[in-house]
XYZ file of C-alpha atoms in Angstrom:
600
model
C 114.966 95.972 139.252
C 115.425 96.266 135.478
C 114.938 99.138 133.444
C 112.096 97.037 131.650
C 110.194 96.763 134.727
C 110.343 100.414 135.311
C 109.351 100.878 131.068
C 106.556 99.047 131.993
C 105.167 100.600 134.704
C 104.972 103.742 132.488
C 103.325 102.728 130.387
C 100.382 100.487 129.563
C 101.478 97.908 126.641
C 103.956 95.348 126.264
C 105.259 93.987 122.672
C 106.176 90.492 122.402
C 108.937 90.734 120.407
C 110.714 93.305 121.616
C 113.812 92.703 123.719
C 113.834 94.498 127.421
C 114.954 97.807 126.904
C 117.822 98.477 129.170
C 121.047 99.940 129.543
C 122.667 98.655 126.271
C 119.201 98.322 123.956
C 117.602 101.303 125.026
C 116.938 103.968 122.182
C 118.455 107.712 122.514
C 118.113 110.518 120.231
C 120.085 108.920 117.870
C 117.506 106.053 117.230
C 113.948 107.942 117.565
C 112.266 108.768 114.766
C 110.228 111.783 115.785
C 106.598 112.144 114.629
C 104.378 115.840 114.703
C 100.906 114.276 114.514
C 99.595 117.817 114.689
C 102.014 119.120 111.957
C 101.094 118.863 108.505
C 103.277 118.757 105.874
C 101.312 117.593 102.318
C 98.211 115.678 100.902
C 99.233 111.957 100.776
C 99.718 111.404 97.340
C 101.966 107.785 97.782
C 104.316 109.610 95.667
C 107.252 106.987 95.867
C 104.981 103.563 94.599
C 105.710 104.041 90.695
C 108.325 101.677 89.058
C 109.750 102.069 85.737
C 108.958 99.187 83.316
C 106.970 98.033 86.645
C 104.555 96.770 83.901
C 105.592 94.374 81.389
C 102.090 94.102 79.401
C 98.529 94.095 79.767
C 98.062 91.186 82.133
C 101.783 91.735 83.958
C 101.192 91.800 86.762
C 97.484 91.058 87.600
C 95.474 94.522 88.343
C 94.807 93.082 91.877
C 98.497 92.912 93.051
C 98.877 96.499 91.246
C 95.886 98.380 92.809
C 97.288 97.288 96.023
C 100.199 99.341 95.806
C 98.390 102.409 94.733
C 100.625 103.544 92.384
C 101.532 106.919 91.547
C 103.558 107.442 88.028
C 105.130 104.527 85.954
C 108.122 105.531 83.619
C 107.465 103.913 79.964
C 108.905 102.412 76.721
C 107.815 104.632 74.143
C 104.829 103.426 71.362
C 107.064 100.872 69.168
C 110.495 100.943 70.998
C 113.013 98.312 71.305
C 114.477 98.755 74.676
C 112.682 96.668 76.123
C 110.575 93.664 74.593
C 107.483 94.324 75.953
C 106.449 97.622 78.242
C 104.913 99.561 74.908
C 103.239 102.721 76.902
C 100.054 102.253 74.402
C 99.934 98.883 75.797
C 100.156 99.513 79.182
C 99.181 102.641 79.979
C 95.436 101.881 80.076
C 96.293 99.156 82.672
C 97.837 101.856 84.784
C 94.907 104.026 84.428
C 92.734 101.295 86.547
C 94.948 101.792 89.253
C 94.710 105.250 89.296
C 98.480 106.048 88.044
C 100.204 108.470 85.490
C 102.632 107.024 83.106
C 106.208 108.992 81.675
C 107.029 108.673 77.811
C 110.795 107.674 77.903
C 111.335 108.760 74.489
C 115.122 107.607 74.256
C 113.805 103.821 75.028
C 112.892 103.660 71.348
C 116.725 102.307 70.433
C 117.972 99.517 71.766
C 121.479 98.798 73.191
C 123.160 100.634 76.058
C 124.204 102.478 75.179
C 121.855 103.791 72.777
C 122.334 102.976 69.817
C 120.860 106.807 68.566
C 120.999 108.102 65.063
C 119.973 111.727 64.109
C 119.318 109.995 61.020
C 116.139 108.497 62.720
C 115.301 110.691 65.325
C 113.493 113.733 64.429
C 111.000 111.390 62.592
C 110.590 109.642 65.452
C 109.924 112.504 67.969
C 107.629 113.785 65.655
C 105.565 110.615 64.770
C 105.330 109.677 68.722
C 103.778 113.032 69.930
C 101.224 112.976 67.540
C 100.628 109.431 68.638
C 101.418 109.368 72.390
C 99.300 112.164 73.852
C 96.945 113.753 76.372
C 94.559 112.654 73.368
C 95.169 109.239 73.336
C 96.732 108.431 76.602
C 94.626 110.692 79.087
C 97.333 109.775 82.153
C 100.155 111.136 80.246
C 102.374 112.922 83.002
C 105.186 113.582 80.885
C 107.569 113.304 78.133
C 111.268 111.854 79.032
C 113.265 112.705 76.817
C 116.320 111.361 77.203
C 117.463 108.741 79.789
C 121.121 109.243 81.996
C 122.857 110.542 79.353
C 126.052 110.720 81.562
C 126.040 107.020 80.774
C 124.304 107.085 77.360
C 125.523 109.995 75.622
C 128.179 109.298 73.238
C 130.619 112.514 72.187
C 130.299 111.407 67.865
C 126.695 112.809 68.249
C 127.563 116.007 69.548
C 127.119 117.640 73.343
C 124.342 116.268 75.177
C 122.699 120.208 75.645
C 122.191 120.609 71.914
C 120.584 117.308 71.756
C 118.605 118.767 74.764
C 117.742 122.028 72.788
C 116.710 120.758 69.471
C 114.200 118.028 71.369
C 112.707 120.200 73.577
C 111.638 122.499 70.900
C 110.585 119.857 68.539
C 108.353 118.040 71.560
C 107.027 121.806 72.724
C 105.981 121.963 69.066
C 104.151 119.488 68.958
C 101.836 119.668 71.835
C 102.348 123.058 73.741
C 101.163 121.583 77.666
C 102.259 118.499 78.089
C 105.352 118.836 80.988
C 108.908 117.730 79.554
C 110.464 116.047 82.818
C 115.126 116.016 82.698
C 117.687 115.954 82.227
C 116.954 112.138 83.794
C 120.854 111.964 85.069
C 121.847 108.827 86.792
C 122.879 108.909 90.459
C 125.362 111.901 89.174
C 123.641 115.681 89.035
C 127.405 116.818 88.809
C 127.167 117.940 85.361
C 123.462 120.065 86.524
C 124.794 123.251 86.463
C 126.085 123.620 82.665
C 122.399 121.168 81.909
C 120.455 124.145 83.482
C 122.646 127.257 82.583
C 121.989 126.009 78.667
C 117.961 125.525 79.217
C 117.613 128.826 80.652
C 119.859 130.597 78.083
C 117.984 128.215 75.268
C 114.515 128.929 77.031
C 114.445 125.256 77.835
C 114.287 124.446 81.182
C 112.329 121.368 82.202
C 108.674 121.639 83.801
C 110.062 118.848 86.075
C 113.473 118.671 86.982
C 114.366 115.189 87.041
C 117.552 112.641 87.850
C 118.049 109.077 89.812
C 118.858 108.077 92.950
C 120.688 105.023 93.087
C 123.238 104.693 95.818
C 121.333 105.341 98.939
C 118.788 107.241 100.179
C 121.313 109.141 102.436
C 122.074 110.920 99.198
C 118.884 112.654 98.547
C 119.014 115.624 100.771
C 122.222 116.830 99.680
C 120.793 116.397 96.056
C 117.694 117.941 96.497
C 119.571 120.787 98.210
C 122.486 121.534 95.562
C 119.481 121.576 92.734
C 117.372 123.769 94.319
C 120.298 126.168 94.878
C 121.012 126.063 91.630
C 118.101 127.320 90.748
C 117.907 130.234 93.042
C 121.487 131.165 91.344
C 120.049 131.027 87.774
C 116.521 132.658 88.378
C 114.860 129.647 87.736
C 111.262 129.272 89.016
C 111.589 126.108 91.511
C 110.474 123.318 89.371
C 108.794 119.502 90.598
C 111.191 116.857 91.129
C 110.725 113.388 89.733
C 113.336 110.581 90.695
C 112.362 108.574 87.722
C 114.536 105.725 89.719
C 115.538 104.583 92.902
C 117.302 102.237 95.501
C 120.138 99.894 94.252
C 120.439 96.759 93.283
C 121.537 95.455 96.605
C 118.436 97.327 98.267
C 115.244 96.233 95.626
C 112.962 94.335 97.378
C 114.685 94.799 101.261
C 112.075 96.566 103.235
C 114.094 98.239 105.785
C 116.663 99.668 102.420
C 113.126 100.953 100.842
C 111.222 102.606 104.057
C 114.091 105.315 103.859
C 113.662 106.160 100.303
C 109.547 106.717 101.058
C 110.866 108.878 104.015
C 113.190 111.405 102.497
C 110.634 111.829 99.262
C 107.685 112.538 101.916
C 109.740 114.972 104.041
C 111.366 116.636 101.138
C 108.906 117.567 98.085
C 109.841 114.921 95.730
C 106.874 114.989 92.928
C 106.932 111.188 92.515
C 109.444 108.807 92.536
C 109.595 105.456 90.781
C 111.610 102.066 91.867
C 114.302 101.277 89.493
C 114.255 98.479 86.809
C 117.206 96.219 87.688
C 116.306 92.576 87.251
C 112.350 91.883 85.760
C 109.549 93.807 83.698
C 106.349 93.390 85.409
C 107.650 93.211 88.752
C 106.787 96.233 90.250
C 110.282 97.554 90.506
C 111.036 94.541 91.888
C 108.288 94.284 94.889
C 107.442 90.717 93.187
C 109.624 87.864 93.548
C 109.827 87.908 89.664
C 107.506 89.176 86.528
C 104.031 88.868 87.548
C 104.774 86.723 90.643
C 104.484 86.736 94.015
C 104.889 89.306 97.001
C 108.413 89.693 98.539
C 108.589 91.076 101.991
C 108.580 94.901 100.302
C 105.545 94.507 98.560
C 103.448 94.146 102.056
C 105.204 97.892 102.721
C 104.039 99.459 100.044
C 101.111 98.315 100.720
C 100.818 99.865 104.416
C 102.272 102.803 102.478
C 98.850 102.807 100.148
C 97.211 102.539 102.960
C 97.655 106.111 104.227
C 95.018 109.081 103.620
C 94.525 111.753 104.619
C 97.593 114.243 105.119
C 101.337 113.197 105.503
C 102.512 114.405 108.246
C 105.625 115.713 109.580
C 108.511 112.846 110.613
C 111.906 114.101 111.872
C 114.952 111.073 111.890
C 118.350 111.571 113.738
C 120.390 111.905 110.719
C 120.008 110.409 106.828
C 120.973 106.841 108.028
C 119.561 106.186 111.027
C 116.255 104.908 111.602
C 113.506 106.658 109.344
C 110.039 106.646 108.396
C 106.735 108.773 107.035
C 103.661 109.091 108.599
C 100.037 110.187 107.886
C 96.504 111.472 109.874
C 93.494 110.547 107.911
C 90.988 113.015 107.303
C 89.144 112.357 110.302
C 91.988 112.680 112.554
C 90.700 109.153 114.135
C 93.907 107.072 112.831
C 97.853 107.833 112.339
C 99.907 105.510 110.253
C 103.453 105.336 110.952
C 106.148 103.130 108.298
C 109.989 103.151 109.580
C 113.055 101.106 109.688
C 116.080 100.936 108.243
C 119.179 102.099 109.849
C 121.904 100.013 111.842
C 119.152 98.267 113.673
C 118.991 97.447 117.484
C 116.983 99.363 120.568
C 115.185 101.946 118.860
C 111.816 104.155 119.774
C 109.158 106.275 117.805
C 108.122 109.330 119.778
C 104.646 110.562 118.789
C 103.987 113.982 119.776
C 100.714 116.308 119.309
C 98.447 113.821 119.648
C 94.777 115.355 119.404
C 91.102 114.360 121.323
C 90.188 112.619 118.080
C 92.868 109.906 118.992
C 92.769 110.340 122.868
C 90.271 108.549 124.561
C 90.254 108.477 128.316
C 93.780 109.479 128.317
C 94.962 106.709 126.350
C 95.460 105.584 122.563
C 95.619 102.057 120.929
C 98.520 100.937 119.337
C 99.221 98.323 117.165
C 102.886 97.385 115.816
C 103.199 95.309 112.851
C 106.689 94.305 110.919
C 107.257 92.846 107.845
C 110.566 90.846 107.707
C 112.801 90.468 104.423
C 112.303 87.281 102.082
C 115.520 88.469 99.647
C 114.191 90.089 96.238
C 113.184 86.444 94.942
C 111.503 84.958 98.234
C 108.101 85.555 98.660
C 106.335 86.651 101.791
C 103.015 85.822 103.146
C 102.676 89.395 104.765
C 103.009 91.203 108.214
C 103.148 89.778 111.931
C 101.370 91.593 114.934
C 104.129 92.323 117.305
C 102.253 93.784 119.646
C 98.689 95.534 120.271
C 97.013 97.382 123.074
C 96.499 100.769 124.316
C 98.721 102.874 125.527
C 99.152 105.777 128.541
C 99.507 110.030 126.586
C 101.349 111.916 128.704
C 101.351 115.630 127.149
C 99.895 114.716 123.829
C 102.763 112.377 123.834
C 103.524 108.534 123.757
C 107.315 106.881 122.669
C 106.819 103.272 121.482
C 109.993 101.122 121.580
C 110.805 98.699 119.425
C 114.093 96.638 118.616
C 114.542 96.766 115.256
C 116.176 94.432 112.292
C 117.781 96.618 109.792
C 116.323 94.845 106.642
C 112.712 94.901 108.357
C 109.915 97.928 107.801
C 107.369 98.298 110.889
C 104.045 100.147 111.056
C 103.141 101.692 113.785
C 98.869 102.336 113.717
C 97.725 104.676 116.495
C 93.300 104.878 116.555
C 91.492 106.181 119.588
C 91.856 103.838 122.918
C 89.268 101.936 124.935
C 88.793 104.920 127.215
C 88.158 102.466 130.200
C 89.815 100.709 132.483
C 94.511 100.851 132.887
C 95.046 99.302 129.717
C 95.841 96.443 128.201
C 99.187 94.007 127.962
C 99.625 92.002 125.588
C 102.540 89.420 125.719
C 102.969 85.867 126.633
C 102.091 85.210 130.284
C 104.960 84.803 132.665
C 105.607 82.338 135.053
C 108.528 82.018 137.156
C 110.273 78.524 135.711
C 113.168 76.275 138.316
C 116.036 78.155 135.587
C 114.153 81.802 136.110
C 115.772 84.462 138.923
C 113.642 84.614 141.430
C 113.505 88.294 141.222
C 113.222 88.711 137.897
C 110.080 91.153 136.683
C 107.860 91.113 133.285
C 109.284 93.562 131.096
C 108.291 94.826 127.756
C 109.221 91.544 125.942
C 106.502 89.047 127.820
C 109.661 87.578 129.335
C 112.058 88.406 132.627
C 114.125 91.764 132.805
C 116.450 90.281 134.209
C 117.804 92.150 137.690
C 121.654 90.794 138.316
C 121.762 89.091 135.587
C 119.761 85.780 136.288
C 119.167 83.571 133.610
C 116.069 84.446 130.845
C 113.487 82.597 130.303
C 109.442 83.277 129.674
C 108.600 80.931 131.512
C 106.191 76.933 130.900
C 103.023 76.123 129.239
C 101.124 74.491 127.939
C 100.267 75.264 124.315
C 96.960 74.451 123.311
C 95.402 74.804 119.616
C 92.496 77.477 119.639
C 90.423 75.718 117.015
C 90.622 72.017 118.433
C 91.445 72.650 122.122
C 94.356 70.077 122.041
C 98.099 70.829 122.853
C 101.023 70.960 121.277
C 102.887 67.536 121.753
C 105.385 64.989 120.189
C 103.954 62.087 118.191
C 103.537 59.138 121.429
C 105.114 61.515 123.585
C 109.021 60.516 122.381
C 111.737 62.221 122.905
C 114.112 61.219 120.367
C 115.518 64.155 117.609
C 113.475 64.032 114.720
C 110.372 62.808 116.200
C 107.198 65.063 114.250
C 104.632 67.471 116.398
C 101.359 66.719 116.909
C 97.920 68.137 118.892
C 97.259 65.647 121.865
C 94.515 65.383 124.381
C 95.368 67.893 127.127
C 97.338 65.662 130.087
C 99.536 67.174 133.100
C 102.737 65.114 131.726
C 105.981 67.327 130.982
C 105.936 66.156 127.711
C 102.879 68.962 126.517
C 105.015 71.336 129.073
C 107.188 73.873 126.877
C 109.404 76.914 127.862
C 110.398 79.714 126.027
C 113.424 80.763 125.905
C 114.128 84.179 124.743
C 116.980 83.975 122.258
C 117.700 87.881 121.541
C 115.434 90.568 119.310
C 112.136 89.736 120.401
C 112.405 85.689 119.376
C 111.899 82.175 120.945
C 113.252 78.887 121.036
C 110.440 76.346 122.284
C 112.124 73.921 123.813
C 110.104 70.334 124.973
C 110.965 70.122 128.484
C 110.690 66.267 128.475
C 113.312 66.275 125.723
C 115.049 69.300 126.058
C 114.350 69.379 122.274
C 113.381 72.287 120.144
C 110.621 72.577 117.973
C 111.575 73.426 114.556
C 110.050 72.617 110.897
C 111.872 69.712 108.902
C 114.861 70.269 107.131
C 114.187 73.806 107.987
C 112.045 74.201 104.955
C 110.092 77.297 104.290
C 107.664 75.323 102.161
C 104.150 75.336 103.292
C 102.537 72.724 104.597
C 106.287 71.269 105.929
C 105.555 69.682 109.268
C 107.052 70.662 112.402
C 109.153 68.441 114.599
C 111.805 68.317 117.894
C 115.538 68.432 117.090
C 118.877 68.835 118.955
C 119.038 72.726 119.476
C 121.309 73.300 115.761
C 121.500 77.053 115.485
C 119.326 77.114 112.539
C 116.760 79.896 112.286
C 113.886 77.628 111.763
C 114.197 76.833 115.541
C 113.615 80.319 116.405
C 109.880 81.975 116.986
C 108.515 85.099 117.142
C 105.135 84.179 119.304
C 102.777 87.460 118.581
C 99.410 88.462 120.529
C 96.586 88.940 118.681
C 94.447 89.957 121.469
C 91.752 87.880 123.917
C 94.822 86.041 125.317
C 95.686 84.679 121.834
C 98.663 84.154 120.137
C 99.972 83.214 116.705
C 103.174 81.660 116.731
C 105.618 82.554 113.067
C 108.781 80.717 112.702
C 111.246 82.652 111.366
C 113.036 80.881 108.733
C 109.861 80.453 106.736
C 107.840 83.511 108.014
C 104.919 81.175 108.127
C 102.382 79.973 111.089
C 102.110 77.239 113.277
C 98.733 75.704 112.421
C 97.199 71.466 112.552
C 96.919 70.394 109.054
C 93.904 70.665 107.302
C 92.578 72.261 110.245
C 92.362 68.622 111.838
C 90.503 68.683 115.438
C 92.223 64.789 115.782
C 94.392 63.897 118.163
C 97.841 62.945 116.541
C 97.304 65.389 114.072
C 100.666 66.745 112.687
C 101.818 70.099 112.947
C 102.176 72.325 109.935
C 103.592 75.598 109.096
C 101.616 77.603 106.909
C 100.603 81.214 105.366
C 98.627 83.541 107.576
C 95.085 82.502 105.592
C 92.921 83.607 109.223
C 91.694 80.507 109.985
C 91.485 79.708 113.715
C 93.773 77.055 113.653
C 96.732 79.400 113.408
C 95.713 80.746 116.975
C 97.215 79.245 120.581
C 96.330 79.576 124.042
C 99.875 79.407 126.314
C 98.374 78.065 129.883
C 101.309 78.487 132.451
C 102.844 75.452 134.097
């Protein structure tokens, strides 16, 4: 028997797109990501969904896709600088106020160039004219003044050392407007110069109310930064201050949601203040959660999303090391639902072990579980949102359940845990299997919907039919042909093997449907991720758009998400006609989307 049969037995829910766990997928300490549901570790706060320049004006982007984000603290041009050309903190800051976030005066953004082009000529007349015009006064969600921005890039040696600069400013600002916190020395991914920075602000009665710097080169890096800093300010008597990372993740990771979840993990677990994306490519995009300026969601918007989701308290998460899998969770307030984002790492057979699980989430010794992932479009490719992998409830043992889940290193998940049914064993929720002529005969359903396979007989889920939930007719090829290229369409239901389609697992949780009549595999044409592109049978290619991930969505109903595109199968313009084609669209809930898989 495989070790998926036995997985199963212990437990009482099946993902569909999860591989069998066995002998070379399984996850070990290395790959769990540990969560303390009963150990609290701060308020949730969403400290790590600010961007700097994430706003580009007034309209950029709309409020809706900003509330949605929750935002914590944006990092600003300052009132008439030339950085930037548009991002003018008067400008924007009010549009940050609707969605309930703090903005940072950058005061060095006033010059253009890079680096600065900075003249003592101009500046003191420029500090003082922007605090008497940039404060709590005028802009109520003022966090802080900036006041300088990575001079270890910036600084140039003509205008003297960088800690004078630091002195003179400080005072000047503190002068001005005695409460509002000063936030630096704003180094880039380099605190190596930190110590001299702080032994000059305490000896100059300057230290920063918020010690501040970037981290740009991996969020493996943040520990170890977070450490050295706060040792050296035990060593130089220095009242531990808040730390901002005014900007984070590199340009290879922006917009990557399994490169991001880590980031949101270390800040969480370690005390960061607030954090804010960096600005590598376009104003207005978020920090580059929008496929460009005020466009569209990428596939690391719909994180930060789950990530605004959470209330309540943040609780405590524990990964195997700084770059293996990783992820933050939170209990809401009511103790009646646990939120759990992760990914990242090398990817492969990984788990999440819950632990301290209370009666508020308990019911009848189970809970109900529902795993979600959102997949990575690329910075510039938008996303239509998070698939259901799997949902059902699941068996505590000792205020304890371990959910496993193979895992793409460029994908986030969420794991939501909220009371279970409290009757009955539980519920499974992958495709039915049926033992097909290619199928072991001793194979057994594992976690995946398909075979774990026993001495190694080949996979396979099994044959159905595939009929549309809204219409009632099956999936088909238009007058039943079997030649490459020939479209899909919904047919009346008949017993003929050309409605009769296996699935074939294919690795990592995903599908090839292949047309037994044809031995064809359904696919979308010229593997477009366009929707509204029609769906069709081809010679099996290799290309991804003939692989599916086919996800329960409960009352033995599936939605089936081709991977290429990211979009759903659905009948176009919701057609209940026979010969209707086959479309691939957004996930827009409507009932077309949905599929009943009858064995054969």
């Amino acid at each position: 028997m495989g070790a998926g049969a036995g997985f199963l037995g212990a437990c009482v829910v099946a993902a569909t797109t999860l591989i069998v766990i066995n002998g070379a997928h399984a996850a070990t300490g290395a790959t769990t990501l540990v969560v303390n549901a009963n150990q609290t570790l701060r308020p949730v706060t969403h400290v790590a969904t600010g961007s700097l320049y994430g706003l580009a004006d007034a309209n950029t982007p709309s409020d809706s896709l900003v509330s949605a984000i929750k935002p914590n603290t944006f990092v600003l041009m300052p009132a008439g600088g030339h950085q930037q050309g548009s991002g003018d903190i008067l400008v924007v800051a009010p549009k940050a106020a609707r969605a309930g976030a703090k903005v940072v005066d950058r005061l060095s953004d006033y010059y253009p160039g890079w680096p600065y082009q900075f003249s003592w000529n101009s500046w003191s007349s420029f500090v003082d004219q922007q605090v008497k015009t940039v404060n709590k006064t005028r802009v109520p969600n003022l966090a802080a003044y900036e006041l300088w921005n990575e001079s270890d890039n910036t600084w140039l040696p003509q205008n003297g050392t960088y800690e004078d600069f630091w002195t003179r400013t400080y005072r000047q600002v503190r002068a001005l407007d005695p409460t509002t916190p000063i936030q630096g020395p704003s180094f880039s991914n380099n605190i190596s110069d930190m110590q001299n920075f702080l032994r000059n602000a305490v000896a100059t009665n300057t230290v920063p109310d918020i010690i501040a710097w970037h981290e740009l080169a991996g969020a493996n890096l943040i520990k170890g930064d977070i450490d050295k800093v706060v040792a050296m300010e035990k060593s130089l008597g220095i009242t531990p201050r808040p730390i901002a990372i005014e900007e984070y993740a590199s340009p290879s990771e922006v917009g990557v949601p399994g490169s991001l979840v880590g980031y949101i993990a270390k800040f969480e677990r370690y005390g960061v203040h607030d954090a804010e994306l960096a600005f590598w490519n376009s104003s207005g995009a978020l920090g580059d959660l929008l496929t460009r300026g005020g466009g569209s969601p990428n596939g690391a918007y719909w994180l930060y999303t789950w990530y605004a989701d959470m209330s309540g308290n943040m609780v405590v998460t524990t990964a195997a090391s700084e770059t293996s899998i990783d992820g933050a969770a939170a209990l809401s307030a009511n103790g009646r639902q646990l939120s759990v984002i992760f990914g990242g790492g090398p990817g492969g057979g990984s788990a999440v072990q819950v632990n301290g699980l209370a009666s508020t989430l308990v019911v009848g010794g189970k809970v109900h579980t529902k795993l979600e992932q959102v997949t990575n479009t690329g910075r510039t490719g938008a996303s239509a949102g998070a698939t259901t992998i799997a949902e059902g409830d699941y068996a505590v043992t000792g205020g304890s359940i371990t959910v496993p889940v193979t895992t793409s290193s460029t994908s986030a998940y969420r794991l939501l845990i909220t009371p279970g049914s409290g009757s009955g064993t539980g519920t499974t929720t992958s495709p039915p299997t049926t033992t097909s002529p290619t199928t072991s005969p001793t194979t057994t359903p594992g976690p995946t919907g398909g075979p774990a396979s026993s001495a190694g007989g080949s996979q396979s889920a099994g044959r159905f039919q595939i009929v549309n939930a809204h219409s009632g007719l099956a999936l088909d090829t238009q007058d039943s042909r079997t030649t490459a290229g020939t479209m899909a369409v919904q047919s009346t239901s008949s017993s003929g093997t050309g409605q009769t389609w296996q699935l074939v697992p294919s690795g990592n949780g995903l599908y090839k449907i292949v047309n037994v009549n044809s031995g064809l595999v359904l696919g979308v044409r010229n593997a477009s991720t366009t929707w509204g592109e029609r769906a069709l049978v081809w010679w099996d290619s290799g290309t991804s758009d003939h692989l599916w991930q086919v996800n329960a969505v409960g009352n033995g109903l599936y939605k089936i998400v081709n991977v290429n595109s990211h979009l759903l199968l659905g009948v176009t313009n919701m057609s209940t006609s026979p010969g209707a084609n086959l479309v691939q669209w957004g996930d827009t809930g409507t009932a077309d989307h949905l599929w009943k898989l009858l064995p054969r």
